């Protein structure tokens, strides 16, 4: 039995064993151990499979199929895993791999591998540049692969099955573009494919809505760009004149080094922006509730329900406001407000992904340097044809077109919320008639006056007043409390006077009383003591 066949068989055995253990273990430590075994087996399997595949279908085609299958599998994996999790259970992700590995093991053990004939690439490629290209390519691609799933399922709350369907746009782009541009010049394909991948990541960064269509378009462009590049790199990084197992191992290591590099860069960045985004989401939701057109009692009840939902959400999880909206005793207006809060929450957190996708695009852009390793056409390579080059040009131009369309659809302001300047707030922020509307207008005036005095937005002042930490740095000593209360009373009276709700002489009397009354009396008069 040849060494490459032995390596592949051993890799399959380890992969099947690791998958089985992951599927049946009952502890996190056991899952980690199983994943380590899986990784070792997969690395051996991939390195050995390259030479076996090349022996059966030829070196050049074997390299292309090996690289394409690895890239497509990396893209399909998260989507397929999500679909299996929704249909069954997360353990099925691992168990389902076992019969596939065993079937491959049986076929390989009973088959005869033909001798691999030597070939020569000539001196036109540089494996070092190409291998480095794999690192930067996959460092950028990791954002589309993993952050894409996270965005679709955790932030937009689409089902894993729907997310799997959308993620299939990535391998679809890989297959289509790599085939249609196969005879364009290698260096041109590296540059064009890299630009397309980076543009696709920009498309994910500037999404204008929680839309599967926009996400699928950006993912397709990511897949198309990466597919074009990997087809070139597979020949340059694995020259036929070099030992295929060693070269294949280098490519596998480079791909995973790229995935690790990408995660090292974007994971801390995303963690920080999501923390800021969660804070901004609470501020945004507070503003939406303040502006809601509903009776004050219902507004207070709704605010408390939303607050409790945020408080009860697990750390790092997006609060699910569906239960608040589905409560049977909620009015249509209250349900609409909750839905708006939920949409604003999704928009703010989607925008929080923007820096991570931008960083990934910058990493992917470095793959252009790999063009130095393939700048000459390899011996035996078909001359560049006009049609594939034109298709590649269309692919490159599709990037700016996508980002431009997203900008036209509102990507610039999507997820952005302008906190209210209380010092410039109007005197009549809550239209309507009756006692309830008047009470809310007076309360708004007092709220704006107090927030203006402290130099805070009305949203952050209200959150600080409610005792929510981290939204405003307010030291509630006696002097601050008195200054804030008197400013609130004066602003409320100013607004009443401007609206003409009370005669001028009445307001003058109330102002004089506010100036002379001790703080405790004012607090008692407004029901705060």
Coordinates of C-alpha atoms in Angstrom, one line a residue:
X1 CA 0.0 0.0 0.0
X2 CA 1.4 3.4 -1.0
X3 CA 2.3 5.9 1.7
X4 CA -0.3 8.4 0.5
X5 CA -3.0 5.8 0.6
X6 CA -1.9 4.8 4.1
X7 CA -1.9 8.5 5.2
X8 CA -5.4 9.0 3.8
X9 CA -6.8 5.8 5.4
X10 CA -5.3 6.8 8.8
X11 CA -6.8 10.2 8.4
X12 CA -10.3 8.7 7.7
X13 CA -10.1 6.4 10.7
X14 CA -9.1 9.3 13.0
X15 CA -11.8 11.6 11.5
X16 CA -14.5 8.9 11.9
X17 CA -13.4 8.2 15.5
X18 CA -13.3 11.9 16.4
X19 CA -16.7 12.5 14.9
X20 CA -18.2 9.6 16.8
X21 CA -16.8 10.8 20.1
X22 CA -18.0 14.4 19.5
X23 CA -21.5 13.0 18.8
X24 CA -21.8 10.9 22.0
X25 CA -19.7 12.8 24.6
X26 CA -21.5 14.4 27.4
X27 CA -18.9 17.0 28.5
X28 CA -17.2 20.1 27.0
X29 CA -13.8 18.6 27.7
X30 CA -14.8 15.5 25.7
X31 CA -16.0 17.6 22.9
X32 CA -12.7 19.5 22.8
X33 CA -10.8 16.2 22.7
X34 CA -12.9 14.8 19.9
X35 CA -12.5 18.0 17.9
X36 CA -8.7 17.7 18.2
X37 CA -8.8 14.1 16.9
X38 CA -11.1 15.3 14.1
X39 CA -8.6 18.0 13.2
X40 CA -5.6 15.7 13.1
X41 CA -7.5 13.2 11.0
X42 CA -8.8 15.8 8.6
X43 CA -5.3 17.2 8.1
X44 CA -3.9 13.8 7.3
X45 CA -6.8 13.0 5.1
X46 CA -6.6 16.2 3.0
X47 CA -2.8 15.9 2.5
X48 CA -3.0 12.3 1.4
X49 CA -6.1 12.8 -0.7
X50 CA -4.4 15.3 -3.0
X51 CA -1.9 12.7 -4.4
X52 CA -4.6 10.0 -4.6
X53 CA -6.9 12.3 -6.5
X54 CA -4.1 13.4 -8.8
X55 CA -3.2 9.8 -9.6
X56 CA -6.8 9.0 -10.7
X57 CA -7.7 12.1 -12.7
X58 CA -4.3 13.7 -13.5
X59 CA -2.2 16.2 -11.6
X60 CA -3.7 19.4 -12.9
X61 CA -7.3 18.4 -12.6
X62 CA -6.7 16.7 -9.3
X63 CA -5.2 19.9 -7.8
X64 CA -8.2 21.9 -9.0
X65 CA -10.8 19.5 -7.7
X66 CA -9.0 19.1 -4.4
X67 CA -8.7 22.8 -3.8
X68 CA -12.3 23.5 -5.0
X69 CA -13.8 20.8 -2.9
X70 CA -12.0 22.0 0.2
X71 CA -13.2 25.6 -0.3
X72 CA -16.7 24.6 -1.2
X73 CA -16.9 22.3 1.8
X74 CA -15.7 25.1 4.1
X75 CA -18.5 27.2 2.8
X76 CA -21.2 24.5 2.8
X77 CA -20.3 23.2 6.3
X78 CA -21.8 25.9 8.5
X79 CA -24.9 26.1 6.4
X80 CA -25.4 22.3 6.4
X81 CA -24.6 22.2 10.1
X82 CA -27.3 24.8 10.8
X83 CA -29.9 22.8 8.8
X84 CA -29.1 19.6 10.6
X85 CA -29.3 21.4 14.0
X86 CA -32.7 22.8 13.2
X87 CA -34.1 19.5 11.9
X88 CA -32.6 17.3 14.6
X89 CA -29.9 18.2 17.1
X90 CA -26.4 19.6 17.2
X91 CA -25.0 16.1 17.8
X92 CA -26.3 15.0 14.4
X93 CA -23.7 17.3 12.8
X94 CA -21.0 14.9 14.0
X95 CA -22.8 11.6 13.7
X96 CA -23.8 12.3 10.1
X97 CA -20.1 12.5 9.1
X98 CA -19.3 9.0 10.4
X99 CA -21.1 6.9 7.7
X100 CA -19.6 9.1 5.0
X101 CA -16.1 8.6 6.4
X102 CA -16.6 4.9 6.7
X103 CA -17.9 4.6 3.2
X104 CA -14.9 6.4 1.9
X105 CA -12.7 4.2 4.0
X106 CA -14.2 1.1 2.5
X107 CA -13.8 2.3 -1.1
X108 CA -10.3 3.4 -0.5
X109 CA -9.2 0.2 1.2
X110 CA -10.5 -2.0 -1.7
X111 CA -9.3 0.2 -4.6
X112 CA -6.0 0.2 -6.4
X113 CA -4.2 3.5 -6.9
X114 CA -2.5 3.9 -10.2
X115 CA 1.1 5.2 -10.5
X116 CA 1.4 8.9 -10.6
X117 CA 3.4 10.0 -13.6
X118 CA 5.9 12.9 -13.1
X119 CA 5.2 16.2 -14.7
X120 CA 6.9 19.6 -14.9
X121 CA 5.4 23.0 -14.4
X122 CA 8.4 25.0 -15.6
X123 CA 9.9 27.9 -13.7
X124 CA 6.8 30.1 -13.9
X125 CA 5.2 29.7 -10.5
X126 CA 6.4 30.6 -7.0
X127 CA 4.8 28.3 -4.3
X128 CA 5.8 30.7 -1.5
X129 CA 3.8 33.6 -2.8
X130 CA 0.8 31.3 -3.5
X131 CA 0.9 29.7 -0.1
X132 CA 1.0 33.2 1.5
X133 CA -2.0 34.1 -0.7
X134 CA -4.0 31.2 0.9
X135 CA -3.3 32.7 4.3
X136 CA -4.6 36.2 3.5
X137 CA -7.4 34.8 1.4
X138 CA -8.9 32.7 4.1
X139 CA -8.2 35.4 6.8
X140 CA -10.7 37.5 4.9
X141 CA -13.0 34.6 3.9
X142 CA -13.5 33.6 7.6
X143 CA -15.7 36.7 8.0
X144 CA -18.1 35.6 5.3
X145 CA -18.1 32.0 6.5
X146 CA -18.6 32.5 10.3
X147 CA -19.8 36.0 10.8
X148 CA -22.3 35.6 8.1
X149 CA -24.0 32.7 9.9
X150 CA -23.8 34.6 13.2
X151 CA -25.4 37.6 11.7
X152 CA -28.2 35.7 10.0
X153 CA -29.1 33.5 12.9
X154 CA -28.3 35.4 16.1
X155 CA -28.9 39.0 15.0
X156 CA -31.5 38.7 12.3
X157 CA -33.1 35.7 13.9
X158 CA -33.7 33.7 10.7
X159 CA -33.9 30.0 11.1
X160 CA -30.8 27.9 10.6
X161 CA -32.4 26.4 7.6
X162 CA -33.0 29.8 6.0
X163 CA -29.5 30.8 6.9
X164 CA -28.2 27.6 5.3
X165 CA -30.0 28.4 2.1
X166 CA -28.5 31.9 2.0
X167 CA -25.0 30.7 2.8
X168 CA -25.2 28.4 -0.2
X169 CA -24.8 31.5 -2.3
X170 CA -21.1 31.5 -1.4
X171 CA -20.2 28.0 -2.8
X172 CA -22.5 28.7 -5.8
X173 CA -20.4 31.8 -6.6
X174 CA -17.2 29.7 -6.1
X175 CA -18.3 27.1 -8.6
X176 CA -19.7 29.4 -11.3
X177 CA -17.0 32.0 -11.3
X178 CA -14.0 29.6 -11.2
X179 CA -15.3 27.8 -14.2
X180 CA -16.3 30.8 -16.3
X181 CA -12.9 32.5 -15.8
X182 CA -10.7 29.5 -16.0
X183 CA -8.8 30.5 -19.1
X184 CA -8.1 34.1 -18.1
X185 CA -4.5 35.0 -17.2
X186 CA -3.4 33.7 -13.8
X187 CA -2.2 37.0 -12.4
X188 CA -5.3 38.8 -13.8
X189 CA -7.5 36.2 -12.0
X190 CA -5.7 36.7 -8.7
X191 CA -6.1 40.5 -8.8
X192 CA -9.7 40.3 -10.1
X193 CA -10.8 37.6 -7.7
X194 CA -9.2 39.4 -4.7
X195 CA -11.0 42.6 -5.6
X196 CA -14.3 40.7 -5.9
X197 CA -13.9 39.0 -2.6
X198 CA -13.0 42.3 -0.9
X199 CA -16.0 44.0 -2.5
X200 CA -18.3 41.2 -1.3
X201 CA -17.0 41.7 2.3
X202 CA -17.7 45.4 1.9
X203 CA -21.2 44.5 0.8
X204 CA -21.6 42.6 4.0
X205 CA -20.2 45.6 5.9
X206 CA -22.7 48.0 4.4
X207 CA -25.9 46.0 4.5
X208 CA -28.9 48.5 4.3
X209 CA -31.4 46.1 5.9
X210 CA -31.9 42.8 7.5
X211 CA -32.5 41.3 4.1
X212 CA -31.6 37.8 2.9
X213 CA -31.4 39.1 -0.7
X214 CA -28.7 41.7 0.1
X215 CA -26.8 39.1 2.2
X216 CA -27.0 36.5 -0.6
X217 CA -25.7 39.0 -3.2
X218 CA -22.7 39.9 -1.0
X219 CA -22.0 36.2 -0.2
X220 CA -22.2 35.2 -3.9
X221 CA -19.6 37.9 -4.7
X222 CA -17.4 36.6 -1.9
X223 CA -17.6 33.1 -3.2
X224 CA -17.0 34.1 -6.8
X225 CA -13.9 36.1 -5.9
X226 CA -12.5 33.4 -3.6
X227 CA -13.2 30.7 -6.2
X228 CA -11.4 32.5 -8.9
X229 CA -8.3 33.0 -6.7
X230 CA -8.2 29.5 -5.3
X231 CA -8.2 27.9 -8.7
X232 CA -5.0 29.8 -9.6
X233 CA -3.4 29.3 -6.2
X234 CA -4.0 25.5 -6.3
X235 CA -1.7 25.2 -9.3
X236 CA 0.9 27.7 -8.0
X237 CA 1.1 26.4 -4.4
X238 CA 1.1 22.7 -5.4
X239 CA 3.4 22.5 -8.4
X240 CA 3.4 19.1 -10.1
X241 CA 7.1 18.8 -9.9
X242 CA 7.0 18.9 -6.0
X243 CA 5.9 16.1 -3.7
X244 CA 2.1 16.5 -3.6
X245 CA 1.7 15.3 0.0
X246 CA 4.1 17.8 1.4
X247 CA 2.7 20.6 -0.8
X248 CA -0.8 19.7 0.0
X249 CA 0.0 19.7 3.7
X250 CA 1.5 23.2 3.3
X251 CA -1.7 24.4 1.7
X252 CA -3.9 22.9 4.4
X253 CA -1.7 24.5 7.0
X254 CA -1.9 27.9 5.2
X255 CA -5.7 27.8 5.0
X256 CA -6.1 27.1 8.7
X257 CA -3.4 29.7 9.5
X258 CA -5.5 32.2 7.6
X259 CA -8.7 31.2 9.5
X260 CA -6.9 31.6 12.8
X261 CA -5.4 35.0 11.7
X262 CA -8.8 36.2 10.6
X263 CA -10.4 35.2 13.9
X264 CA -7.6 36.7 15.9
X265 CA -8.1 40.0 14.1
X266 CA -11.9 40.2 13.8
X267 CA -13.1 38.4 17.0
X268 CA -11.8 41.0 19.5
X269 CA -12.9 43.8 17.2
X270 CA -16.4 42.3 16.9
X271 CA -16.6 41.8 20.6
X272 CA -15.9 45.4 21.3
X273 CA -18.3 46.8 18.7
X274 CA -21.1 44.4 19.8
X275 CA -20.7 45.7 23.4
X276 CA -21.0 49.3 22.2
X277 CA -23.8 48.2 19.9
X278 CA -25.7 46.6 22.7
X279 CA -25.5 49.9 24.7
X280 CA -26.6 51.9 21.7
X281 CA -29.5 49.5 21.2
X282 CA -30.8 50.1 24.7
X283 CA -30.5 53.9 24.1
X284 CA -32.3 53.5 20.8
X285 CA -35.1 51.4 22.3
X286 CA -35.5 54.0 25.1
X287 CA -35.9 56.7 22.5
X288 CA -38.5 54.7 20.6
X289 CA -40.5 54.1 23.7
X290 CA -40.4 57.8 24.7
X291 CA -41.7 58.8 21.3
X292 CA -44.5 56.2 21.3
X293 CA -48.0 57.5 20.8
X294 CA -49.9 55.7 23.5
X295 CA -51.4 56.4 27.0
X296 CA -48.8 57.0 29.7
X297 CA -49.9 54.0 31.8
X298 CA -49.5 51.6 28.8
X299 CA -46.2 53.2 27.9
X300 CA -44.8 52.6 31.4
X301 CA -46.0 49.0 31.4
X302 CA -44.5 48.4 28.0
X303 CA -41.2 50.0 29.0
X304 CA -41.0 47.8 32.1
X305 CA -41.6 44.7 30.0
X306 CA -39.0 45.6 27.5
X307 CA -36.5 46.4 30.3
X308 CA -37.1 43.0 31.9
X309 CA -36.6 41.2 28.6
X310 CA -33.3 42.9 28.2
X311 CA -32.3 42.1 31.7
X312 CA -33.2 38.4 31.5
X313 CA -31.4 37.8 28.2
X314 CA -28.3 35.7 28.6
X315 CA -25.0 37.6 28.5
X316 CA -23.9 38.0 24.9
X317 CA -27.4 37.0 23.5
X318 CA -29.8 39.3 21.6
X319 CA -33.0 39.8 23.6
X320 CA -36.0 38.3 22.0
X321 CA -38.9 40.8 22.1
X322 CA -41.4 38.5 20.4
X323 CA -42.9 37.5 23.7
X324 CA -43.5 41.1 24.6
X325 CA -45.2 41.8 21.3
X326 CA -47.3 38.6 21.4
X327 CA -48.8 39.4 24.8
X328 CA -52.6 39.2 24.4
X329 CA -53.4 42.3 26.4
X330 CA -51.1 44.5 24.3
X331 CA -52.8 47.0 22.0
X332 CA -52.0 47.2 18.3
X333 CA -50.0 50.4 19.0
X334 CA -48.0 48.7 21.7
X335 CA -47.2 45.8 19.5
X336 CA -46.1 48.1 16.7
X337 CA -43.8 49.9 19.1
X338 CA -42.2 46.6 20.3
X339 CA -41.7 45.6 16.7
X340 CA -40.0 48.9 15.9
X341 CA -37.7 48.5 19.0
X342 CA -36.8 45.0 17.7
X343 CA -36.1 46.3 14.2
X344 CA -33.9 49.1 15.6
X345 CA -32.1 46.6 17.8
X346 CA -31.4 44.4 14.8
X347 CA -30.2 47.4 12.8
X348 CA -27.9 48.7 15.5
X349 CA -26.3 45.3 16.0
X350 CA -26.0 44.7 12.3
X351 CA -24.0 48.0 12.0
X352 CA -21.8 46.7 14.8
X353 CA -20.5 44.0 12.5
X354 CA -19.3 46.7 10.0
X355 CA -15.7 47.2 11.5
X356 CA -15.1 43.4 11.5
X357 CA -16.2 43.0 7.9
X358 CA -14.1 46.0 6.9
X359 CA -11.0 44.5 8.6
X360 CA -11.6 41.2 6.8
X361 CA -11.8 43.0 3.5
X362 CA -8.5 44.6 4.2
X363 CA -6.9 41.3 5.0
X364 CA -8.3 39.7 1.9
X365 CA -7.0 42.6 -0.2
X366 CA -3.4 41.5 0.7
X367 CA -4.0 38.4 -1.5
X368 CA -3.3 40.6 -4.5
X369 CA 0.4 40.1 -3.6
X370 CA 0.1 36.5 -4.7
X371 CA -0.1 37.7 -8.3
X372 CA 3.7 38.1 -8.0
X373 CA 3.9 34.3 -7.8
X374 CA 1.8 33.6 -10.9
X375 CA 2.7 36.6 -13.1
X376 CA 3.9 34.3 -15.9
X377 CA 1.8 31.8 -17.7
X378 CA 2.7 28.2 -16.7
X379 CA 3.9 25.9 -19.5
X380 CA 1.1 24.2 -21.3
X381 CA -1.4 26.8 -20.1
X382 CA -4.0 27.9 -22.6
X383 CA -3.7 31.5 -23.9
X384 CA -6.0 34.0 -22.3
X385 CA -9.4 34.3 -24.0
X386 CA -11.4 37.5 -24.3
X387 CA -14.7 36.1 -22.9
X388 CA -13.3 34.8 -19.5
X389 CA -11.4 38.1 -19.1
X390 CA -14.6 40.0 -19.8
X391 CA -16.5 37.9 -17.3
X392 CA -13.8 38.6 -14.7
X393 CA -14.2 42.3 -15.5
X394 CA -17.9 42.1 -14.9
X395 CA -17.3 40.4 -11.6
X396 CA -14.9 43.1 -10.5
X397 CA -17.3 45.9 -11.5
X398 CA -20.2 44.1 -9.7
X399 CA -18.5 45.0 -6.4
X400 CA -18.8 48.8 -6.6
X401 CA -22.3 48.3 -8.1
X402 CA -23.4 46.3 -5.1
X403 CA -21.9 48.7 -2.6
X404 CA -23.4 51.7 -4.5
X405 CA -26.8 50.0 -4.6
X406 CA -26.6 49.4 -0.8
X407 CA -25.7 53.1 -0.3
X408 CA -28.7 54.1 -2.4
X409 CA -30.9 51.8 -0.3
X410 CA -29.9 53.6 3.0
X411 CA -26.8 51.7 4.2
X412 CA -25.2 54.9 5.4
X413 CA -27.7 55.6 8.1
X414 CA -28.9 52.0 8.7
X415 CA -28.4 51.2 12.4
X416 CA -27.7 54.8 13.3
X417 CA -29.8 56.6 15.9
X418 CA -29.5 60.3 16.7
X419 CA -30.0 60.8 20.4
X420 CA -32.3 63.8 21.3
X421 CA -30.6 67.0 22.3
X422 CA -32.8 68.0 25.2
X423 CA -31.6 71.6 25.1
X424 CA -33.1 72.0 21.6
X425 CA -36.2 69.9 22.2
X426 CA -39.6 71.4 21.1
X427 CA -42.1 72.6 23.6
X428 CA -44.8 70.3 22.2
X429 CA -43.1 66.9 21.6
X430 CA -46.3 64.9 22.2
X431 CA -49.3 65.9 20.1
X432 CA -52.8 65.1 21.2
X433 CA -55.6 66.3 23.5
X434 CA -56.9 65.4 26.9
X435 CA -55.3 65.0 30.3
X436 CA -53.1 62.1 29.4
X437 CA -51.5 64.0 26.5
X438 CA -51.0 67.1 28.7
X439 CA -49.4 65.0 31.4
X440 CA -47.0 63.5 28.9
X441 CA -46.1 66.9 27.5
X442 CA -45.3 68.2 31.0
X443 CA -43.3 65.1 31.8
X444 CA -41.3 65.6 28.5
X445 CA -40.6 69.2 29.4
X446 CA -39.3 68.2 32.8
X447 CA -37.2 65.4 31.3
X448 CA -35.6 67.7 28.8
X449 CA -34.9 70.3 31.3
X450 CA -33.2 67.9 33.7
X451 CA -31.2 66.2 30.9
X452 CA -30.1 69.6 29.5
X453 CA -28.9 70.7 32.9
X454 CA -26.7 67.6 33.2
X455 CA -25.4 67.7 29.6
X456 CA -27.0 64.4 28.7
X457 CA -29.3 63.2 26.0
X458 CA -32.8 62.6 27.3
X459 CA -32.4 58.8 26.6
X460 CA -29.2 58.5 28.7
X461 CA -30.6 60.7 31.4
X462 CA -33.7 58.5 31.7
X463 CA -31.5 55.4 31.9
X464 CA -29.3 56.9 34.5
X465 CA -32.4 58.0 36.5
X466 CA -33.6 54.4 36.3
X467 CA -30.3 53.2 37.8
X468 CA -29.0 51.5 34.7
X469 CA -25.2 51.5 35.0
X470 CA -22.9 52.5 32.2
X471 CA -25.1 54.9 30.3
X472 CA -24.2 58.2 32.1
X473 CA -21.7 59.2 34.7
X474 CA -23.9 61.0 37.2
X475 CA -23.1 61.5 40.9
X476 CA -26.5 61.9 42.5
X477 CA -25.5 64.0 45.5
X478 CA -27.9 66.4 47.1
X479 CA -26.6 69.5 45.1
X480 CA -27.0 67.6 41.8
X481 CA -30.4 66.4 42.6
X482 CA -31.7 69.9 43.6
X483 CA -30.1 71.5 40.5
X484 CA -31.6 68.9 38.3
X485 CA -35.1 69.0 39.8
X486 CA -35.3 72.8 39.6
X487 CA -34.1 72.8 36.0
X488 CA -36.8 70.2 35.2
X489 CA -39.5 72.3 36.8
X490 CA -38.4 75.5 35.0
X491 CA -38.3 73.8 31.6
X492 CA -41.7 72.2 32.1
X493 CA -43.1 75.7 33.1
X494 CA -41.4 77.3 30.1
X495 CA -43.1 74.8 27.8
X496 CA -46.5 75.2 29.4
X497 CA -46.2 79.0 29.0
X498 CA -45.1 78.7 25.3
X499 CA -48.0 76.3 24.6
X500 CA -50.5 78.5 26.4
X501 CA -51.8 75.7 28.6
X502 CA -52.2 78.0 31.6
X503 CA -52.6 81.8 32.1
X504 CA -49.4 83.7 32.5
X505 CA -50.2 84.9 36.1
X506 CA -50.7 81.2 37.2
X507 CA -47.3 80.2 35.8
X508 CA -45.6 83.2 37.6
X509 CA -47.1 82.1 40.9
X510 CA -45.9 78.5 40.3
X511 CA -42.4 79.7 39.4
X512 CA -42.2 81.8 42.6
X513 CA -43.3 78.8 44.6
X514 CA -40.7 76.5 43.0
X515 CA -37.9 79.0 43.7
X516 CA -38.9 79.3 47.4
X517 CA -39.9 75.7 48.1
X518 CA -37.3 73.4 49.7
X519 CA -36.2 70.5 47.6
X520 CA -38.1 68.0 49.8
X521 CA -41.3 69.9 49.2
X522 CA -40.8 69.9 45.5
X523 CA -40.1 66.2 45.4
X524 CA -43.2 65.5 47.5
X525 CA -45.3 67.7 45.2
X526 CA -44.4 65.8 42.1
X527 CA -44.7 62.4 43.8
X528 CA -41.0 61.5 44.1
X529 CA -40.9 61.5 47.9

